[in-house]
Short mmCIF file of C-alpha atoms and ligand atoms in Angstrom, two decimals:
data_model
loop_
_atom_site.label_atom_id
_atom_site.label_comp_id
_atom_site.label_asym_id
_atom_site.label_seq_id
_atom_site.Cartn_x
_atom_site.Cartn_y
_atom_site.Cartn_z
CA MET A 1 0.00 0.00 0.00
CA ALA A 2 1.20 3.48 -0.82
CA GLU A 3 1.62 5.67 2.25
CA PRO A 4 -1.03 8.38 2.66
CA LEU A 5 0.46 11.71 1.67
CA THR A 6 -0.77 15.28 1.55
CA ILE A 7 -0.11 16.97 -1.80
CA LEU A 8 -0.65 20.66 -2.54
CA LEU A 9 -1.58 21.36 -6.16
CA VAL A 10 -1.14 25.00 -7.22
CA GLY A 11 -3.47 26.33 -9.93
CA GLY A 12 -7.08 26.09 -10.99
CA GLY A 13 -7.41 25.20 -14.67
CA GLY A 14 -8.01 22.16 -16.84
CA ARG A 15 -4.37 21.12 -16.57
CA GLU A 16 -4.59 21.11 -12.77
CA HIS A 17 -7.86 19.16 -12.86
CA ALA A 18 -6.15 16.49 -14.98
CA LEU A 19 -3.14 16.46 -12.62
CA ALA A 20 -5.44 16.10 -9.59
CA TRP A 21 -7.23 13.21 -11.30
CA ARG A 22 -3.92 11.46 -12.09
CA LEU A 23 -2.55 11.95 -8.56
CA ARG A 24 -5.73 10.51 -7.10
CA GLN A 25 -5.81 7.64 -9.58
CA GLU A 26 -2.21 6.59 -8.92
CA ASN A 27 -2.32 7.21 -5.18
CA PRO A 28 -5.95 6.92 -4.01
CA SER A 29 -5.17 7.33 -0.33
CA SER A 30 -3.46 10.72 -0.75
CA ARG A 31 -5.07 13.92 0.45
CA ILE A 32 -4.99 16.59 -2.27
CA LEU A 33 -5.32 20.29 -1.52
CA ALA A 34 -5.77 22.61 -4.50
CA ALA A 35 -5.04 26.34 -4.36
CA PRO A 36 -7.27 27.80 -5.61
CA GLY A 37 -8.66 24.81 -7.57
CA ASN A 38 -12.05 24.99 -9.33
CA PRO A 39 -15.46 23.29 -9.00
CA GLY A 40 -14.32 20.23 -10.99
CA ILE A 41 -11.16 19.81 -8.93
CA GLY A 42 -13.35 20.26 -5.83
CA GLU A 43 -15.03 16.94 -6.61
CA ILE A 44 -11.77 15.03 -6.04
CA ALA A 45 -9.71 17.38 -3.86
CA THR A 46 -10.13 20.06 -1.20
CA CYS A 47 -10.01 23.57 -2.69
CA VAL A 48 -8.43 26.31 -0.59
CA PRO A 49 -8.90 29.97 -1.59
CA VAL A 50 -5.22 30.92 -1.88
CA ARG A 51 -4.13 32.39 -5.21
CA ALA A 52 -1.47 30.63 -7.28
CA THR A 53 0.67 33.79 -7.21
CA ASP A 54 0.46 34.27 -3.41
CA ALA A 55 3.82 32.68 -2.50
CA ALA A 56 3.69 33.62 1.19
CA GLY A 57 0.11 32.31 1.47
CA LEU A 58 1.06 29.02 -0.22
CA VAL A 59 4.11 28.48 1.99
CA ALA A 60 1.94 29.14 5.08
CA LEU A 61 -0.76 26.76 3.81
CA ALA A 62 1.78 24.01 3.11
CA ARG A 63 3.25 24.37 6.58
CA GLN A 64 -0.10 24.48 8.34
CA GLU A 65 -1.45 21.44 6.50
CA ARG A 66 1.81 19.48 6.78
CA VAL A 67 1.99 19.09 3.02
CA ASP A 68 4.44 16.39 1.89
CA TRP A 69 5.11 17.91 -1.50
CA THR A 70 3.72 20.61 -3.77
CA LEU A 71 3.04 20.50 -7.50
CA VAL A 72 2.86 23.76 -9.46
CA GLY A 73 0.67 23.91 -12.59
CA PRO A 74 1.03 27.39 -14.15
CA GLU A 75 4.17 29.26 -15.26
CA ALA A 76 3.54 32.66 -13.63
CA PRO A 77 4.18 31.53 -10.01
CA LEU A 78 7.33 29.64 -11.12
CA ALA A 79 8.63 32.67 -13.02
CA ALA A 80 8.00 34.73 -9.86
CA GLY A 81 10.06 32.35 -7.69
CA LEU A 82 7.48 30.13 -5.95
CA ALA A 83 9.74 27.07 -6.00
CA ASP A 84 12.60 29.11 -4.50
CA ALA A 85 10.30 30.28 -1.68
CA PHE A 86 9.42 26.64 -0.86
CA ARG A 87 13.01 25.40 -1.08
CA ALA A 88 14.19 28.25 1.16
CA GLU A 89 11.94 26.66 3.81
CA SER A 90 13.14 23.12 2.94
CA MET A 91 9.68 22.24 1.65
CA PRO A 92 9.61 19.77 -1.29
CA ILE A 93 8.17 21.17 -4.50
CA PHE A 94 7.85 19.96 -8.10
CA GLY A 95 8.76 22.89 -10.33
CA PRO A 96 11.89 24.79 -11.39
CA SER A 97 13.53 27.74 -9.66
CA ARG A 98 12.90 31.22 -10.95
CA ALA A 99 16.30 31.15 -12.66
CA ALA A 100 15.52 27.90 -14.50
CA ALA A 101 11.93 28.97 -15.29
CA ALA A 102 13.52 31.69 -17.46
CA ILE A 103 13.66 28.94 -20.12
CA GLU A 104 9.99 29.94 -20.60
CA SER A 105 9.70 33.43 -19.13
CA SER A 106 12.52 34.88 -21.28
CA LYS A 107 12.63 33.86 -24.92
CA ALA A 108 15.98 35.67 -25.21
CA PHE A 109 17.43 33.52 -22.38
CA SER A 110 15.87 30.39 -23.85
CA LYS A 111 17.36 31.02 -27.29
CA GLY A 112 20.74 31.69 -25.67
CA ILE A 113 20.57 28.30 -23.93
CA MET A 114 19.63 26.58 -27.20
CA VAL A 115 22.54 28.20 -29.01
CA ASP A 116 25.00 27.30 -26.18
CA ALA A 117 23.69 23.74 -26.15
CA GLY A 118 23.74 23.33 -29.94
CA VAL A 119 20.04 22.44 -29.94
CA PRO A 120 18.35 22.50 -33.38
CA THR A 121 16.12 25.60 -33.52
CA ALA A 122 15.31 28.56 -35.77
CA ARG A 123 18.05 31.14 -36.26
CA ALA A 124 17.18 34.29 -34.33
CA ARG A 125 18.39 37.71 -33.22
CA THR A 126 17.60 39.32 -29.88
CA CYS A 127 16.77 43.01 -30.38
CA GLY A 128 16.31 45.87 -27.93
CA SER A 129 15.63 48.60 -30.51
CA LEU A 130 13.49 48.99 -33.59
CA ALA A 131 16.53 49.68 -35.78
CA GLU A 132 18.08 46.37 -34.72
CA ALA A 133 14.77 44.55 -35.20
CA ASN A 134 14.32 45.96 -38.72
CA ARG A 135 17.84 44.88 -39.68
CA ALA A 136 17.15 41.39 -38.29
CA ILE A 137 13.86 41.21 -40.22
CA ASP A 138 15.71 41.95 -43.48
CA GLU A 139 18.32 39.32 -42.60
CA LEU A 140 16.00 36.52 -41.47
CA ALA A 141 12.85 36.81 -43.61
CA ASP A 142 12.60 33.98 -46.15
CA GLU A 143 11.92 34.40 -49.89
CA SER A 144 8.17 34.58 -49.20
CA GLN A 145 8.86 37.35 -46.60
CA ARG A 146 7.87 35.06 -43.74
CA VAL A 147 9.53 35.86 -40.42
CA VAL A 148 8.49 35.55 -36.77
CA ILE A 149 8.47 38.36 -34.19
CA LYS A 150 8.31 37.40 -30.50
CA ALA A 151 8.01 39.45 -27.33
CA SER A 152 10.73 37.99 -25.09
CA GLY A 153 8.72 38.00 -21.85
CA LEU A 154 5.56 36.16 -20.74
CA ALA A 155 2.59 37.36 -22.80
CA ALA A 156 0.02 34.61 -22.16
CA GLY A 157 0.67 33.01 -25.55
CA LYS A 158 -0.16 36.22 -27.43
CA GLY A 159 3.29 37.72 -27.91
CA VAL A 160 4.20 35.83 -31.09
CA ILE A 161 3.44 37.20 -34.55
CA VAL A 162 4.10 34.95 -37.54
CA ALA A 163 4.42 37.70 -40.18
CA THR A 164 3.89 36.99 -43.86
CA SER A 165 5.34 40.25 -45.16
CA ILE A 166 8.22 42.55 -44.24
CA ASP A 167 5.72 45.36 -43.59
CA ASP A 168 3.71 43.23 -41.13
CA ALA A 169 6.90 42.13 -39.41
CA ARG A 170 8.05 45.74 -39.02
CA SER A 171 4.65 46.79 -37.65
CA ALA A 172 4.70 43.91 -35.15
CA ALA A 173 8.18 44.87 -33.95
CA ALA A 174 7.12 48.53 -33.67
CA ALA A 175 4.00 47.61 -31.71
CA MET A 176 6.15 45.69 -29.22
CA LEU A 177 9.21 47.96 -28.98
CA SER A 178 7.74 51.44 -29.52
CA ASP A 179 4.06 51.16 -28.53
CA HIS A 180 4.66 48.69 -25.66
CA ALA A 181 1.76 46.51 -26.79
CA PHE A 182 2.91 43.79 -24.38
CA GLY A 183 4.32 46.09 -21.69
CA GLU A 184 7.74 45.07 -20.38
CA ALA A 185 7.42 41.62 -21.96
CA GLY A 186 8.02 43.28 -25.34
CA ASP A 187 10.94 45.53 -24.38
CA THR A 188 13.17 42.88 -25.89
CA VAL A 189 12.02 41.06 -29.03
CA LEU A 190 13.28 38.03 -30.84
CA VAL A 191 13.25 38.07 -34.62
CA GLU A 192 13.28 34.49 -35.82
CA GLU A 193 13.40 32.48 -39.01
CA PHE A 194 10.06 30.96 -40.04
CA MET A 195 9.89 27.17 -39.62
CA ASP A 196 7.49 25.08 -41.66
CA GLY A 197 6.08 21.80 -40.39
CA GLU A 198 3.86 20.09 -37.86
CA GLU A 199 4.10 21.04 -34.21
CA LEU A 200 4.40 18.56 -31.35
CA SER A 201 4.56 18.82 -27.59
CA VAL A 202 6.81 16.50 -25.59
CA PHE A 203 6.72 16.39 -21.77
CA VAL A 204 9.82 15.37 -19.84
CA ILE A 205 9.91 14.90 -16.07
CA THR A 206 13.47 15.59 -14.90
CA ASP A 207 15.55 15.75 -11.73
CA GLY A 208 17.97 18.03 -13.61
CA GLU A 209 19.88 15.19 -15.24
CA ARG A 210 17.83 12.02 -15.60
CA VAL A 211 14.57 12.03 -17.57
CA VAL A 212 11.22 10.30 -17.80
CA THR A 213 9.62 11.08 -21.17
CA LEU A 214 5.87 11.01 -21.78
CA PRO A 215 4.27 10.35 -25.18
CA ALA A 216 4.12 13.28 -27.60
CA SER A 217 0.82 15.04 -28.29
CA GLN A 218 -0.35 17.62 -30.80
CA ASP A 219 -2.10 20.81 -29.73
CA HIS A 220 -4.50 22.79 -31.98
CA LYS A 221 -3.76 26.46 -31.42
CA ARG A 222 -6.16 28.15 -33.83
CA LEU A 223 -9.73 28.87 -32.76
CA ALA A 224 -11.59 27.39 -35.71
CA ASP A 225 -11.76 24.17 -37.72
CA GLY A 226 -9.17 23.75 -40.46
CA ASP A 227 -6.62 25.64 -38.30
CA ARG A 228 -8.27 28.96 -39.12
CA GLY A 229 -9.00 32.01 -36.97
CA PRO A 230 -6.92 33.61 -34.24
CA ASN A 231 -4.31 31.84 -32.09
CA THR A 232 -5.51 30.64 -28.69
CA GLY A 233 -4.04 28.91 -25.65
CA GLY A 234 -5.04 25.63 -27.36
CA MET A 235 -8.42 24.31 -28.52
CA GLY A 236 -7.72 20.60 -28.26
CA ALA A 237 -5.10 17.89 -28.53
CA TYR A 238 -4.62 14.21 -29.25
CA CYS A 239 -2.22 11.45 -28.30
CA PRO A 240 -0.45 9.32 -29.43
CA VAL A 241 0.97 10.90 -32.60
CA SER A 242 2.04 8.26 -35.16
CA LEU A 243 4.90 10.46 -36.44
CA THR A 244 6.60 9.94 -33.08
CA ASP A 245 5.73 6.29 -32.67
CA SER A 246 9.26 4.91 -32.45
CA PRO A 247 11.85 4.70 -29.67
CA ALA A 248 14.25 6.40 -32.10
CA PHE A 249 12.14 9.57 -32.09
CA THR A 250 12.18 9.85 -28.30
CA ASP A 251 15.88 8.99 -28.09
CA ASP A 252 16.66 11.64 -30.68
CA VAL A 253 14.72 14.34 -28.80
CA VAL A 254 16.29 13.35 -25.50
CA ASP A 255 19.85 13.18 -26.88
CA ARG A 256 19.81 16.19 -29.21
CA VAL A 257 17.50 18.50 -27.28
CA VAL A 258 16.79 17.58 -23.68
CA ARG A 259 20.19 16.46 -22.35
CA PRO A 260 22.18 19.35 -23.87
CA THR A 261 19.56 21.85 -22.65
CA LEU A 262 19.65 20.50 -19.08
CA ALA A 263 23.46 20.57 -19.17
CA ALA A 264 23.51 24.18 -20.43
CA LEU A 265 21.09 25.25 -17.68
CA GLN A 266 23.25 23.52 -15.10
CA ALA A 267 26.36 25.22 -16.50
CA ARG A 268 24.65 28.61 -16.08
CA GLY A 269 23.94 27.84 -12.43
CA ALA A 270 20.23 27.26 -13.11
CA PRO A 271 19.66 23.50 -12.90
CA PHE A 272 16.13 22.61 -14.02
CA THR A 273 13.96 20.21 -12.05
CA GLY A 274 10.29 19.60 -12.76
CA LEU A 275 8.52 19.29 -16.07
CA LEU A 276 10.26 20.47 -19.22
CA TYR A 277 7.83 21.02 -22.07
CA VAL A 278 9.56 20.78 -25.44
CA GLY A 279 7.61 22.46 -28.24
CA LEU A 280 8.92 21.01 -31.51
CA MET A 281 8.43 21.75 -35.19
CA LEU A 282 8.94 18.74 -37.45
CA THR A 283 10.69 20.51 -40.32
CA ALA A 284 12.02 18.98 -43.51
CA ALA A 285 15.45 19.21 -41.85
CA GLY A 286 14.30 17.27 -38.75
CA PRO A 287 12.78 18.30 -35.40
CA LYS A 288 13.60 21.84 -34.24
CA VAL A 289 12.66 23.51 -30.98
CA VAL A 290 9.98 26.22 -31.20
CA GLU A 291 9.90 26.90 -27.48
CA PHE A 292 10.45 25.44 -24.05
CA ASN A 293 7.93 25.76 -21.25
CA CYS A 294 8.75 25.18 -17.60
CA ARG A 295 5.50 23.34 -16.78
CA PHE A 296 2.89 20.95 -18.13
CA GLY A 297 1.06 22.15 -21.26
CA ASP A 298 -2.62 23.00 -21.37
CA PRO A 299 -4.61 21.31 -22.97
CA GLU A 300 -1.96 18.63 -23.69
CA THR A 301 -1.94 17.47 -20.05
CA GLU A 302 -5.68 16.75 -20.26
CA THR A 303 -4.86 14.50 -23.23
CA VAL A 304 -1.60 12.82 -22.27
CA LEU A 305 -2.40 11.85 -18.67
CA PRO A 306 -5.62 9.94 -19.53
CA ALA A 307 -3.79 8.15 -22.38
CA LEU A 308 -1.34 6.53 -19.95
CA GLY A 309 -1.76 3.14 -18.33
CA ASP A 310 -2.75 2.91 -14.66
CA ASP A 311 0.79 2.03 -13.62
CA ALA A 312 2.61 4.83 -15.52
CA GLY A 313 4.30 5.97 -12.31
CA ILE A 314 3.83 9.70 -12.85
CA PHE A 315 3.00 10.30 -9.18
CA ASP A 316 6.15 8.54 -7.99
CA ALA A 317 8.35 10.30 -10.54
CA MET A 318 7.03 13.74 -9.54
CA SER A 319 7.29 12.89 -5.86
CA THR A 320 10.93 11.78 -6.30
CA VAL A 321 11.84 14.98 -8.14
CA ALA A 322 10.00 17.19 -5.63
CA ARG A 323 11.96 15.61 -2.77
CA GLY A 324 15.30 16.08 -4.54
CA GLY A 325 15.76 12.36 -5.31
CA ARG A 326 17.21 10.60 -8.36
CA LEU A 327 14.83 9.52 -11.11
CA SER A 328 15.21 6.16 -12.77
CA GLU A 329 15.08 6.88 -16.47
CA SER A 330 12.19 5.62 -18.55
CA SER A 331 10.08 6.41 -21.55
CA VAL A 332 6.36 6.03 -20.88
CA ALA A 333 4.23 5.01 -23.88
CA ALA A 334 0.53 5.71 -24.43
CA ASP A 335 -1.71 2.83 -23.45
CA ARG A 336 -4.75 4.03 -25.39
CA ALA A 337 -5.78 6.93 -27.61
CA ALA A 338 -7.05 10.21 -26.17
CA VAL A 339 -8.64 13.23 -27.81
CA THR A 340 -9.41 16.45 -25.95
CA THR A 341 -11.93 18.99 -27.21
CA VAL A 342 -11.71 22.36 -25.47
CA ILE A 343 -14.98 24.25 -25.06
CA ALA A 344 -14.36 27.98 -24.93
CA ALA A 345 -16.53 30.90 -23.86
CA ALA A 346 -18.23 33.37 -26.18
CA GLY A 347 -15.76 36.06 -27.24
CA TYR A 348 -12.66 33.85 -26.66
CA PRO A 349 -9.80 34.57 -27.24
CA GLU A 350 -10.15 38.36 -27.53
CA GLN A 351 -12.75 39.10 -24.85
CA PRO A 352 -14.16 36.00 -23.22
CA ARG A 353 -17.57 36.52 -21.66
CA THR A 354 -18.09 35.14 -18.16
CA GLY A 355 -21.20 34.33 -16.11
CA ASP A 356 -23.01 32.10 -18.63
CA ALA A 357 -24.89 29.22 -16.97
CA ILE A 358 -23.47 25.78 -17.87
CA ARG A 359 -25.44 22.56 -18.18
CA LEU A 360 -23.40 19.37 -18.42
CA PRO A 361 -24.71 16.11 -19.88
CA ALA A 362 -24.67 13.04 -17.62
CA ALA A 363 -21.25 11.47 -17.03
CA GLU A 364 -20.17 9.05 -19.75
CA ARG A 365 -17.81 6.10 -19.61
CA ASP A 366 -14.40 6.88 -21.06
CA VAL A 367 -15.06 10.61 -21.07
CA PHE A 368 -13.22 12.95 -18.70
CA VAL A 369 -14.70 16.39 -18.17
CA PHE A 370 -11.91 18.62 -16.91
CA HIS A 371 -12.98 22.04 -15.64
CA ALA A 372 -10.87 24.97 -16.84
CA GLY A 373 -12.82 28.23 -16.48
CA THR A 374 -15.85 27.37 -14.36
CA THR A 375 -17.13 28.71 -11.06
CA LYS A 376 -20.14 28.24 -8.80
CA GLY A 377 -22.53 31.19 -9.19
CA LYS A 378 -24.61 32.73 -6.39
CA SER A 379 -27.25 30.02 -6.60
CA GLY A 380 -24.57 27.33 -6.48
CA SER A 381 -24.98 26.47 -10.15
CA LEU A 382 -22.06 26.16 -12.58
CA GLU A 383 -21.08 29.23 -14.64
CA THR A 384 -18.37 30.16 -17.11
CA SER A 385 -15.50 32.13 -15.54
CA GLY A 386 -12.72 32.14 -18.13
CA GLY A 387 -11.77 31.81 -21.79
CA ARG A 388 -11.33 28.06 -21.92
CA VAL A 389 -14.25 26.65 -19.93
CA LEU A 390 -13.98 22.85 -20.18
CA ALA A 391 -11.58 20.30 -21.64
CA VAL A 392 -13.46 17.16 -22.62
CA THR A 393 -11.24 14.12 -23.17
CA GLY A 394 -12.46 10.93 -24.77
CA VAL A 395 -10.32 7.80 -24.50
CA GLY A 396 -10.53 4.53 -26.39
CA PRO A 397 -8.70 1.79 -28.23
CA THR A 398 -8.51 3.92 -31.40
CA LEU A 399 -8.24 7.61 -32.14
CA GLU A 400 -11.61 7.45 -33.89
CA ASP A 401 -13.29 6.08 -30.74
CA ALA A 402 -11.61 8.66 -28.54
CA ARG A 403 -12.58 11.48 -30.85
CA ALA A 404 -16.19 10.34 -31.18
CA ARG A 405 -16.57 10.22 -27.37
CA SER A 406 -14.99 13.63 -26.88
CA GLN A 407 -17.04 15.24 -29.65
CA GLU A 408 -20.34 13.73 -28.64
CA TYR A 409 -20.00 14.94 -25.07
CA ALA A 410 -18.80 18.39 -26.24
CA ARG A 411 -21.87 18.74 -28.46
CA GLY A 412 -24.11 18.03 -25.47
CA VAL A 413 -22.59 20.70 -23.20
CA GLU A 414 -24.87 23.71 -22.99
CA PHE A 415 -23.95 27.34 -22.38
CA ALA A 416 -24.61 30.49 -24.38
CA GLY A 417 -22.04 31.21 -27.07
CA LYS A 418 -19.93 28.06 -26.56
CA GLN A 419 -17.18 27.54 -29.13
CA PHE A 420 -15.35 24.28 -29.91
CA ARG A 421 -13.58 22.63 -32.80
CA SER A 422 -15.00 19.53 -34.40
CA ASP A 423 -11.80 18.48 -36.19
CA ILE A 424 -9.33 17.73 -33.38
CA ALA A 425 -6.78 15.12 -34.57
CA TRP A 426 -7.49 15.89 -38.24
CA ARG A 427 -3.83 15.76 -39.19
CA GLU A 428 -3.44 12.27 -37.79
CA LEU A 429 -6.66 11.04 -39.38
CA SER A 430 -5.78 12.47 -42.78
CA ARG A 431 -2.28 10.99 -42.50
CA ARG A 432 -3.86 7.61 -41.97
CA ALA A 433 -6.31 8.08 -44.81
CA ARG A 434 -3.39 8.93 -47.11
CA ALA A 435 -1.40 5.93 -45.89
CA SER A 436 -4.30 3.55 -46.51
CA ARG A 437 -4.79 4.97 -50.04
CA ASP A 438 -1.11 4.60 -50.92
P1 LIG B 1 5.87 30.21 -28.98
O1 LIG B 1 5.21 31.00 -27.89
O2 LIG B 1 7.31 30.57 -29.18
O3 LIG B 1 5.62 28.74 -28.87
O4 LIG B 1 5.08 30.57 -30.31
C1 LIG B 1 3.69 30.40 -30.41
C2 LIG B 1 3.35 29.77 -31.72
O5 LIG B 1 3.84 30.55 -32.82
C3 LIG B 1 3.99 28.41 -31.93
O6 LIG B 1 3.26 27.39 -31.32
C4 LIG B 1 4.03 28.30 -33.43
O7 LIG B 1 2.76 27.92 -33.94
C5 LIG B 1 4.29 29.72 -33.87
N1 LIG B 1 5.72 29.91 -34.06
C6 LIG B 1 6.63 30.30 -33.16
N2 LIG B 1 7.88 30.36 -33.66
C7 LIG B 1 7.77 30.01 -34.95
C8 LIG B 1 8.70 29.89 -36.04
N3 LIG B 1 9.99 30.19 -35.89
N4 LIG B 1 8.21 29.50 -37.24
C9 LIG B 1 6.91 29.23 -37.42
N5 LIG B 1 5.98 29.34 -36.44
C10 LIG B 1 6.39 29.72 -35.22
N1 LIG B 2 -0.80 24.40 -25.15
C1 LIG B 2 0.33 25.22 -25.15
C2 LIG B 2 0.91 25.53 -23.84
O1 LIG B 2 0.55 24.96 -22.82
O2 LIG B 2 1.77 26.40 -23.77
#
């Protein structure tokens, strides 16, 4: 029997609901506290009204409740030094230090690490002035004038412009550097070569040196079917991805990307422990890194965790890392297919409307309904409270089964103005259709 433990889970979105579910599933006797949690998490854990960014409040809560270890969901508290605050008190925590979280919170730092480590990625220039940025745009734009402009700091996924003309690229750089469209986050910009290909997300649990890799998934960032409409935090994901279905793929990513990156962080005095999210582009010249994140992805977590077998050992791996132990290396494969459909509020992503009453269909077998932006209204009924409202994951023996379950439940969810995509996993399904024709 596993010993009963008290775990503190920091955050309150769909990713944290999926993490709470997995912790409970792998270690049923544990007590889970979520700060602040959400109504879905509240069904399997105890929610405590402490904000994810309130470091002093979280340290006090962990001490008072004799928490064994803490798991941090979102990036903002990590970038602000939450893990350092816990470690200063000798309290175990799963998540990188502020210095190591810069791999996500500073794209300039992250690119510097990639260059030091010789990691395959797009060529880029870090620019602090418009004159520099305009020179870099002329240097790095391809023959179709495609070039990417990125605010260096955290901009909630909105600080990246994939420009398709020199004029658009210049305007994007001016908006960031001269008009401060992203505040301080855009005081430094990265001008980067455009990369063409499919994107993948790979999660790696690491103690700073040794790694446990999870199966790759594919996010769908655009709002509408056919990958049209504005960029979002992610409208859905699926797992496994056949393109990555070989040990050679994982070994390649670990050897060419993950190990050199961890070594470069260590060499800069910022060893990384926790979850390293590797955002990859599968280009014609092989996989290249688009970005690193210092935490689990959302909605990919809602997809990947339900795809794993019951004995995947995620709880133990995170617990070992949180306590400063040594991981035994492994590569965890998907045990079944999973498809997540995100249901977003009216007005998402620009101006999500809140306060719409939600009606959920009855629970279904092999369907997980993860709450992302929900709250209990005055009458105690469920209401929308954020841009992404629910992440509905279907699982099954095939991708088709998983997708049908996710979609059917998503169609049955009721709230005014709901938006969701009906084509999650389309790339994989069309790949298979092509393969069966050939
Ligand atoms: P990032 O925040 O760096 O992950 O960028 C957000 C999104 O912009 C990525 O998920 C890609 O879809 C796109 N993107 C970023 N960098 C590039 C690039 N160099 N070439 C093409 N697309 C990119
Ligand atoms: N789904 C993208 C991210 O978590 O950053």
